[in-house]
Amino acid sequence: MELIIYLGIVSCVLLINLVLISFIKGNHIENRLFWHSFQECWTQAQQTARVNHCKYEVMIETKPQQVVFKPYHQKIKKQVLKCL
């Protein structure tokens, strides 16, 4: 009897973990998209900085929830990555 109760509890815990893992993976796509976009902006900022011999400043703004890649060169356009 104790073995049946023990197996039931273990089965319930495993099922709960499977449901949680599938839920986390569903939300994980948005995180992956953000980090992929961040990597693209970062790479582009590095290449532009090398070509134009300038530095970049990376700012995180909380009010509009965005990451700004701002160059120290006035002719270069800043890049804005919006966070949802």
mmCIF file of C-alpha atoms in Angstrom:
data_model
loop_
_atom_site.group_PDB
_atom_site.id
_atom_site.type_symbol
_atom_site.label_atom_id
_atom_site.label_comp_id
_atom_site.label_asym_id
_atom_site.label_seq_id
_atom_site.Cartn_x
_atom_site.Cartn_y
_atom_site.Cartn_z
ATOM 1 C CA MET A 1 0.000 0.000 0.000
ATOM 2 C CA GLU A 2 2.799 2.393 0.907
ATOM 3 C CA LEU A 3 4.486 1.707 -2.432
ATOM 4 C CA ILE A 4 1.330 2.648 -4.350
ATOM 5 C CA ILE A 5 0.991 5.911 -2.417
ATOM 6 C CA TYR A 6 4.681 6.674 -2.969
ATOM 7 C CA LEU A 7 4.421 5.992 -6.721
ATOM 8 C CA GLY A 8 1.297 8.175 -6.914
ATOM 9 C CA ILE A 9 3.080 11.092 -5.248
ATOM 10 C CA VAL A 10 6.138 10.716 -7.487
ATOM 11 C CA SER A 11 3.913 10.551 -10.582
ATOM 12 C CA CYS A 12 2.081 13.727 -9.554
ATOM 13 C CA VAL A 13 5.342 15.594 -8.985
ATOM 14 C CA LEU A 14 6.659 14.509 -12.385
ATOM 15 C CA LEU A 15 3.452 15.581 -14.129
ATOM 16 C CA ILE A 16 3.561 18.986 -12.442
ATOM 17 C CA ASN A 17 7.186 19.408 -13.547
ATOM 18 C CA LEU A 18 6.295 18.519 -17.142
ATOM 19 C CA VAL A 19 3.511 21.102 -17.179
ATOM 20 C CA LEU A 20 5.818 23.770 -15.722
ATOM 21 C CA ILE A 21 8.592 22.987 -18.204
ATOM 22 C CA SER A 22 6.227 23.271 -21.166
ATOM 23 C CA PHE A 23 4.906 26.588 -19.798
ATOM 24 C CA ILE A 24 8.420 27.969 -19.329
ATOM 25 C CA LYS A 25 9.475 26.894 -22.824
ATOM 26 C CA GLY A 26 6.467 28.690 -24.299
ATOM 27 C CA ASN A 27 7.557 31.977 -22.714
ATOM 28 C CA HIS A 28 11.196 31.319 -23.497
ATOM 29 C CA ILE A 29 10.698 32.171 -27.191
ATOM 30 C CA GLU A 30 10.237 35.870 -26.407
ATOM 31 C CA ASN A 31 13.438 35.881 -24.384
ATOM 32 C CA ARG A 32 15.341 34.227 -27.214
ATOM 33 C CA LEU A 33 14.025 36.775 -29.712
ATOM 34 C CA PHE A 34 15.067 39.672 -27.462
ATOM 35 C CA TRP A 35 18.592 38.327 -26.935
ATOM 36 C CA HIS A 36 18.963 37.607 -30.649
ATOM 37 C CA SER A 37 17.940 41.196 -31.463
ATOM 38 C CA PHE A 38 20.273 42.485 -28.754
ATOM 39 C CA GLN A 39 23.146 40.481 -30.255
ATOM 40 C CA GLU A 40 22.424 41.899 -33.720
ATOM 41 C CA CYS A 41 22.380 45.485 -32.411
ATOM 42 C CA TRP A 42 25.544 44.863 -30.405
ATOM 43 C CA THR A 43 27.388 43.430 -33.422
ATOM 44 C CA GLN A 44 26.243 46.250 -35.672
ATOM 45 C CA ALA A 45 27.315 48.843 -33.092
ATOM 46 C CA GLN A 46 30.758 47.231 -32.834
ATOM 47 C CA GLN A 47 31.218 47.202 -36.604
ATOM 48 C CA THR A 48 30.071 50.806 -36.966
ATOM 49 C CA ALA A 49 32.373 51.871 -34.145
ATOM 50 C CA ARG A 50 35.354 50.214 -35.832
ATOM 51 C CA VAL A 51 34.596 51.745 -39.216
ATOM 52 C CA ASN A 52 34.005 55.271 -37.853
ATOM 53 C CA HIS A 53 36.595 55.100 -35.033
ATOM 54 C CA CYS A 54 34.097 56.076 -32.357
ATOM 55 C CA LYS A 55 32.709 54.631 -29.142
ATOM 56 C CA TYR A 56 29.193 53.617 -28.230
ATOM 57 C CA GLU A 57 27.228 54.028 -25.042
ATOM 58 C CA VAL A 58 24.624 51.403 -24.153
ATOM 59 C CA MET A 59 21.755 52.801 -22.071
ATOM 60 C CA ILE A 60 18.838 50.947 -20.540
ATOM 61 C CA GLU A 61 15.787 53.168 -20.215
ATOM 62 C CA THR A 62 13.022 52.037 -17.892
ATOM 63 C CA LYS A 63 10.220 54.445 -18.798
ATOM 64 C CA PRO A 64 9.789 53.426 -22.446
ATOM 65 C CA GLN A 65 11.478 50.061 -21.660
ATOM 66 C CA GLN A 66 14.177 50.048 -24.287
ATOM 67 C CA VAL A 67 17.895 49.550 -24.799
ATOM 68 C CA VAL A 68 19.622 52.382 -26.664
ATOM 69 C CA PHE A 69 22.949 52.027 -28.473
ATOM 70 C CA LYS A 70 24.091 55.634 -28.712
ATOM 71 C CA PRO A 71 27.286 56.529 -30.600
ATOM 72 C CA TYR A 72 29.598 59.345 -29.544
ATOM 73 C CA HIS A 73 29.663 60.475 -33.165
ATOM 74 C CA GLN A 74 26.883 62.903 -34.124
ATOM 75 C CA LYS A 75 26.512 61.741 -37.726
ATOM 76 C CA ILE A 76 25.774 58.138 -36.778
ATOM 77 C CA LYS A 77 22.201 57.224 -35.982
ATOM 78 C CA LYS A 78 21.468 55.612 -32.601
ATOM 79 C CA GLN A 79 19.881 52.166 -32.457
ATOM 80 C CA VAL A 80 16.890 51.490 -30.220
ATOM 81 C CA LEU A 81 15.837 48.010 -29.134
ATOM 82 C CA LYS A 82 12.363 48.028 -27.591
ATOM 83 C CA CYS A 83 11.567 45.615 -24.787
ATOM 84 C CA LEU A 84 8.035 44.247 -24.568
#
